[in-house]
Coordinates of C-alpha atoms and ligand atoms in Angstrom, one line a residue:
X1 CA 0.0 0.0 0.0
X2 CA 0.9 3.7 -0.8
X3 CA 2.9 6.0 1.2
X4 CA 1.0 9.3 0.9
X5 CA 3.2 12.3 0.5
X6 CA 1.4 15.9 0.4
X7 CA 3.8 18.8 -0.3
X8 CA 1.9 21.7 0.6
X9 CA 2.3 25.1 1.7
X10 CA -0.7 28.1 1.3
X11 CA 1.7 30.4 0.1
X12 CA 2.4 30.5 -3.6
X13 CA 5.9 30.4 -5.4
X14 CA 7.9 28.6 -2.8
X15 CA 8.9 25.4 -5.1
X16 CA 5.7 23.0 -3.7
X17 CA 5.8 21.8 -8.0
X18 CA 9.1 21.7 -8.0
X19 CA 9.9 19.7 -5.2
X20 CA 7.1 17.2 -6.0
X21 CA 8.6 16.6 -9.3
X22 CA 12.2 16.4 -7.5
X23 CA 11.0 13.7 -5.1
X24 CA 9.2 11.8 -7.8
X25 CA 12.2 11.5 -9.9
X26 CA 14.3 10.4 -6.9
X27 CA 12.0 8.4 -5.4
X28 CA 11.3 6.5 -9.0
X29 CA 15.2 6.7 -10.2
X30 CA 17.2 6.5 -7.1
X31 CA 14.3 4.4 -4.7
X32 CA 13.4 2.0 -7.4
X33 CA 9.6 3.2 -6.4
X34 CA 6.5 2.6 -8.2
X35 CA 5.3 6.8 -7.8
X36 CA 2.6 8.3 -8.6
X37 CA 2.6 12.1 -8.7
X38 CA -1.3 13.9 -8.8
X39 CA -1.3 17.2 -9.3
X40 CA -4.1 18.9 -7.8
X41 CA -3.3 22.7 -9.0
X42 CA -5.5 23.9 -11.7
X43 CA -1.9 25.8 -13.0
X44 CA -0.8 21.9 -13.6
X45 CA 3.1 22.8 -13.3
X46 CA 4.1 19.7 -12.6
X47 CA 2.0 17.9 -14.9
X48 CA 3.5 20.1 -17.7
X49 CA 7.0 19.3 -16.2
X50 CA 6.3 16.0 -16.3
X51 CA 5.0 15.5 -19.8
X52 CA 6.2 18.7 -22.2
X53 CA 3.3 20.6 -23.1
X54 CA 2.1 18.6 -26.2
X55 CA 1.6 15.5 -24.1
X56 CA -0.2 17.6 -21.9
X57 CA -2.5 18.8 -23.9
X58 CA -3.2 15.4 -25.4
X59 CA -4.2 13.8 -21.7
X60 CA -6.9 16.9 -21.5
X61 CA -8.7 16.2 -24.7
X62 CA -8.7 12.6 -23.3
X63 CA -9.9 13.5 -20.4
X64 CA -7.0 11.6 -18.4
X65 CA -7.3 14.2 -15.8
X66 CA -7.9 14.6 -11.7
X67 CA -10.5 16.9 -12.6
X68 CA -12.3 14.7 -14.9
X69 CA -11.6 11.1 -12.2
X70 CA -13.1 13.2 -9.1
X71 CA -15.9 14.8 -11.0
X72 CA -17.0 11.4 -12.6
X73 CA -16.8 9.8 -8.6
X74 CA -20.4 11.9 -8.3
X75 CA -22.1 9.2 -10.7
X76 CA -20.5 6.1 -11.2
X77 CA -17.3 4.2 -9.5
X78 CA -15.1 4.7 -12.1
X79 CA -11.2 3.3 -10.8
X80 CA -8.9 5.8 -10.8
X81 CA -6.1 3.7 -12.8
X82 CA -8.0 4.6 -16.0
X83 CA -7.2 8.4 -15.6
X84 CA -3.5 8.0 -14.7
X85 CA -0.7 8.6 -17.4
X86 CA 2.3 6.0 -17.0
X87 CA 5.9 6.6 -18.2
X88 CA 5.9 9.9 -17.1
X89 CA 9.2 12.6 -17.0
X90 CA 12.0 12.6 -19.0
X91 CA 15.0 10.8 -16.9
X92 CA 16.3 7.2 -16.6
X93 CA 17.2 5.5 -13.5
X94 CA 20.9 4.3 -13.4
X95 CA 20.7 1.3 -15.8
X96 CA 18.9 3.7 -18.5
X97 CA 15.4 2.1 -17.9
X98 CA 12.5 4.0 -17.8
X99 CA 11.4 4.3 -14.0
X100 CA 7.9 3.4 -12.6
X101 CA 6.6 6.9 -12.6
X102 CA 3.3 8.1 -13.4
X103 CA 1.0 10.6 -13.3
X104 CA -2.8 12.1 -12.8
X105 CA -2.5 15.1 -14.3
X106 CA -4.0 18.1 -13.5
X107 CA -6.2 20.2 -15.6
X108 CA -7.6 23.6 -16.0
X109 CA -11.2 22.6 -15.0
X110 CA -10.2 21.8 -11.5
X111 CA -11.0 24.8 -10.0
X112 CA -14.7 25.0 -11.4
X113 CA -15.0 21.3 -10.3
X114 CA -14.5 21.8 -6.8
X115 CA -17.8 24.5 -7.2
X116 CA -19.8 21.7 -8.9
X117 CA -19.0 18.9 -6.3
X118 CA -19.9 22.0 -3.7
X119 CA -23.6 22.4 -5.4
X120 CA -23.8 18.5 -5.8
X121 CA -23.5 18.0 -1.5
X122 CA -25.7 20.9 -1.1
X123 CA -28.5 19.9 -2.9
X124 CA -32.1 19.6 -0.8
X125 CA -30.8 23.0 1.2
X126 CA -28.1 20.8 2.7
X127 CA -25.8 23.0 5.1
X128 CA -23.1 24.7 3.7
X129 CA -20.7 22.8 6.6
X130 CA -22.3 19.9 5.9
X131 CA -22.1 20.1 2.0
X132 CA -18.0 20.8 2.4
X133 CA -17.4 18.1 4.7
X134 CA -19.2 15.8 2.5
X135 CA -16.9 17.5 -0.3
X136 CA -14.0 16.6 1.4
X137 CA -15.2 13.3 1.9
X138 CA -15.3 12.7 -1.5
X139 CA -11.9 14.2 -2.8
X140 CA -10.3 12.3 0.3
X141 CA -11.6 8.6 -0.4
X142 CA -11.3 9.2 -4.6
X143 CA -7.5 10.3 -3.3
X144 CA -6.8 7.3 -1.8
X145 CA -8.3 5.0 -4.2
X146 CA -4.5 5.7 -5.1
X147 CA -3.3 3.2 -2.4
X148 CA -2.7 -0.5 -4.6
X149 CA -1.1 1.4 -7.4
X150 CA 2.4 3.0 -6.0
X151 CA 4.4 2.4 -3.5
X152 CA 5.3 6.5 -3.3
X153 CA 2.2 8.7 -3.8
X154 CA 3.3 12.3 -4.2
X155 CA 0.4 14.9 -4.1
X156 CA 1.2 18.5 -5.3
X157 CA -1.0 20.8 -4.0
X158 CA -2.2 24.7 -5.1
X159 CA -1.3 27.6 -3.2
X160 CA -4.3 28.6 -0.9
X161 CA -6.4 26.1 0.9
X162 CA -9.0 24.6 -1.2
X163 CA -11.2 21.7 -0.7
X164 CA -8.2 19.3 -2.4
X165 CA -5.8 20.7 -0.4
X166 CA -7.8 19.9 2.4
X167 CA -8.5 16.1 1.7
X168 CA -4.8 16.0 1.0
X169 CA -3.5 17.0 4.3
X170 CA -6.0 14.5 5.6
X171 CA -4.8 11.4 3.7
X172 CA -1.3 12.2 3.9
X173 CA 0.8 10.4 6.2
X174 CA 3.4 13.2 5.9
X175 CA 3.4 16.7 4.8
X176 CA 6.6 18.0 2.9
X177 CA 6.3 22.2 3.5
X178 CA 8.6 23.8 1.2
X179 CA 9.5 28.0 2.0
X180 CA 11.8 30.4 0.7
X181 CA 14.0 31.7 3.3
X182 CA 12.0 35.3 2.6
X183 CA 11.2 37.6 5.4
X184 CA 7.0 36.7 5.3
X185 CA 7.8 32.2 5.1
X186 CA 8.1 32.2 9.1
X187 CA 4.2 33.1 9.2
X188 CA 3.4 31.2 6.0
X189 CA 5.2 27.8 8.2
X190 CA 3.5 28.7 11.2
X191 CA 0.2 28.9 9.3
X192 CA 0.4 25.5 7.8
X193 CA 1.6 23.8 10.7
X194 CA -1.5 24.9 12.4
X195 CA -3.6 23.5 9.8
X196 CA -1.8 20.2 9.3
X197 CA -2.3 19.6 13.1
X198 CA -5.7 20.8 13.2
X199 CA -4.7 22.5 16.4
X200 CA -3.7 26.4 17.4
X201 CA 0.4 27.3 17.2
X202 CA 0.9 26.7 21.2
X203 CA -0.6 23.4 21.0
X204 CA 1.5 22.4 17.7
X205 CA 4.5 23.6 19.5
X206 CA 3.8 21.5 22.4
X207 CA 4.0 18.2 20.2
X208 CA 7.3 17.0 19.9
X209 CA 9.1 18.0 16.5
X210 CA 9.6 13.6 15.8
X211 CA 5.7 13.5 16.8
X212 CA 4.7 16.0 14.1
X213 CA 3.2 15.5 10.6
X214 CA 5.3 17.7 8.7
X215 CA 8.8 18.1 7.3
X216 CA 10.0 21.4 6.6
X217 CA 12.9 22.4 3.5
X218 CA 14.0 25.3 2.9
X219 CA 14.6 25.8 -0.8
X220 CA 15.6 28.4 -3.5
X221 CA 18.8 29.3 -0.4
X222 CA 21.2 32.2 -1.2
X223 CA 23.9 31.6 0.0
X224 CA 25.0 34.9 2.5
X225 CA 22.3 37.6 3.5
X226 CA 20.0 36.7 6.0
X227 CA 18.5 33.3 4.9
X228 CA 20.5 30.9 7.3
X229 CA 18.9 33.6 10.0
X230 CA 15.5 32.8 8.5
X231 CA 16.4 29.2 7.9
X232 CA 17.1 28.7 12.0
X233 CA 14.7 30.2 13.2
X234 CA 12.1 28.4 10.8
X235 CA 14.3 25.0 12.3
X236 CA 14.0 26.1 16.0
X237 CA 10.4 26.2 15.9
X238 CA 9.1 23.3 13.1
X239 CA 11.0 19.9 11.7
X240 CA 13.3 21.3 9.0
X241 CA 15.4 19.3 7.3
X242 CA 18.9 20.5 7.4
X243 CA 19.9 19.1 3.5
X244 CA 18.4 22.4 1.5
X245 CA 18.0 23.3 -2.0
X246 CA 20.2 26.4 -3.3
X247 CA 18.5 28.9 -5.5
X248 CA 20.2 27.6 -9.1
X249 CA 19.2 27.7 -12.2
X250 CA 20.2 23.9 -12.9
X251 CA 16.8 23.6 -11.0
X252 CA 14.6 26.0 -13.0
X253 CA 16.1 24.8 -16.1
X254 CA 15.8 21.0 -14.9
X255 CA 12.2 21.6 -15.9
X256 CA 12.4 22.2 -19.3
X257 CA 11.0 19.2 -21.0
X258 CA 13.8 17.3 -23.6
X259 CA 12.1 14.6 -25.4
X260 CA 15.4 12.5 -25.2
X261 CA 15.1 10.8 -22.0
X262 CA 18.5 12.0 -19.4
X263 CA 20.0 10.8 -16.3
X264 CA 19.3 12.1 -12.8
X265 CA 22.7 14.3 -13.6
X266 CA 22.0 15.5 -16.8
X267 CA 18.6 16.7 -16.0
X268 CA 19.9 18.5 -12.5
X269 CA 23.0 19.3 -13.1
X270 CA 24.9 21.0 -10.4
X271 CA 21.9 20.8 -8.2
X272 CA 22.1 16.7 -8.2
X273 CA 24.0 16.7 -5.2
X274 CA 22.0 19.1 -2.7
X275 CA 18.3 16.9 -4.2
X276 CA 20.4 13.4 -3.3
X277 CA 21.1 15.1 0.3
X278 CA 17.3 16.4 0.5
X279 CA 16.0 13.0 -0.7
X280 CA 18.5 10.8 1.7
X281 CA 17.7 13.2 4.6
X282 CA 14.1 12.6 4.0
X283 CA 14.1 8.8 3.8
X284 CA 14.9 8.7 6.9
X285 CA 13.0 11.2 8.4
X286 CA 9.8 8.9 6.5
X287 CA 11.3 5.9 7.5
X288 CA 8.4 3.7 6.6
X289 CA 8.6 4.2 2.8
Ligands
ATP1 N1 15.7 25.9 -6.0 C1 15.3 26.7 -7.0 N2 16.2 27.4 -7.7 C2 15.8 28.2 -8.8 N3 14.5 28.4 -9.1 C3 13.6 27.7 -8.4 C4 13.9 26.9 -7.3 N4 12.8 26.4 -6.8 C5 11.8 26.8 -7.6 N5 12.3 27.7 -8.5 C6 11.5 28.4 -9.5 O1 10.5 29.2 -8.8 C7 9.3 29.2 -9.5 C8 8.2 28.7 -8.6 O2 8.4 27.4 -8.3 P1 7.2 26.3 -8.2 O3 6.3 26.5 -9.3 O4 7.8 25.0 -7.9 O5 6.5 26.9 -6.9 P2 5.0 26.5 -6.3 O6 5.1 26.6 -4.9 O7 4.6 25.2 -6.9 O8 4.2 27.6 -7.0 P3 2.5 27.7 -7.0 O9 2.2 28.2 -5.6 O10 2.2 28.7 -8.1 O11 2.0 26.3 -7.2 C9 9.5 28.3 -10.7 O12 9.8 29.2 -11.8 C10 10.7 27.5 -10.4 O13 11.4 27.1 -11.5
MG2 MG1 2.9 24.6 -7.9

């Protein structure tokens, strides 16, 4: 059964796509993992990472979508393998195969989806509470129909906290938070920490940092300036890993599709060796996986 990843963080921009793509390619490549990566941002940045844009685009007009899976879920049982895209990215593991990684994708309908599902649970002047628990009911058990089909499930979530995000933290057995080391990501951290815990900051602090559900990593680093200020004090009050990724543009050019599969250091670059230390840290902060 699947390990449930989330990477999540309300605030926009701070590398949650980028990092889902990272760990999916490590965990597939390097982990010998069967993943599965589901994007549920209506942007579908990883998905386009993932497949170039023409493949993308190909997967919408087939309706191989997260949108399309969840919204069907309101009439019929349909099994979430026949929305999934395999063979997905453009790397090789070390012996040049193609690794187990696949994909839902996301799509640009997602968005007004999560209003229809809202009007389908409050139909017969159904509570609007009720309605969006039943909502996130529905997103959270379509989710983990998941489960038999990876080993690794990654799920990359929107900025903001919608309904998805929602039945993501829920299902997840661990939360990956990625910030920039900016002067606002100590709020943004303590934010989602509250949520993930479903309890207020003083009660999240009072759980011990091993206990928690997140991991924190600090990504896009400068090196200098005051991000290792921003960095420790994120660390001294959340789980932080201390492997972090450095602001480089191997990593925002790592995402340019090539249709020529690469290895793991073609496709990073100089960044290969700080997303090994991220991915080894986290192994065994996961442990189970
Ligand atoms: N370590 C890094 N070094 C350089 N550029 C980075 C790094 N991490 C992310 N970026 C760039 O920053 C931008 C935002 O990253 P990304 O899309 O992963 O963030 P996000 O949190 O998923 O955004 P959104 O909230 O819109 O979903 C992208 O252009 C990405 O290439
Ligand atoms: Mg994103």
């Amino acid at each position: 059964m699947a390990y449930f990843l989330a990477v999540a963080n309300r605030k926009g921009g701070v590398g949650k796509s980028t990092i889902s793509v990272m760990l999916a390619h490590a965990f597939s490549t390097w982990g010998y993992k069967r993943v599965l990566l589901i994007d549920l941002d209506a942007q579908s940045n990883s998905s386009l990472i993932l497949l170039g844009g023409s493949q993308w685009i190909e997967t919408q007009r087939k309706s191989l979508n997260v949108a399309a899976f969840i919204e069907d879920r309101m009439y019929a049982m349909n099994p979430i393998a026949d929305y999934i895209v395999g063979k997905a990215g453009d790397v090789t593991d070390a012996q040049g195969r193609v690794p187990t990684l696949s994909l839902l994708p996301g799509s640009l309908a997602f968005e007004d989806m999560q209003d229809e599902l809202i009007t389908h649970y409050s139909r017969h002047n159904t509570p609007f509470r009720q309605a969006k628990l039943k909502c996130a009911n529905h997103f959270r058990q379509a989710l983990a129909m998941a489960a038999p089909l990876a080993d690794v499930v990654i799920m990359d979530c929107a900025p903001g906290l919608s309904n998805a995000t929602a039945a993501a933290l829920a299902l997840a057995a661990k939360v990956v938070v990625p910030f920039r080391p900016d002067a606002v990501s100590e709020f943004a951290v303590d934010r989602i920490s509250t949520i993930i815990e479903g309890k207020g900051y003083d009660d999240v602090m009072s759980i011990p940092p091993e206990k928690r559900r997140y991991i924190c990593i600090a990504n896009a680093v400068r090196s200098g300036g005051k991000d290792d200020t921003i960095i420790d004090t994120i660390a001294f009050n959340h789980p932080t890993l201390a492997a972090r990724m450095p602001q480089s543009t191997d990593v925002a050019n790592a995402f340019d599709w090539s249709d020529e599969r690469q290895t793991m250091d073609e496709k990073y670059g100089g960044s290969v060796a700080a997303l090994r230390a991220v991915y080894d840290e986290l192994l065994t902060t996961l442990g189970a996986v």
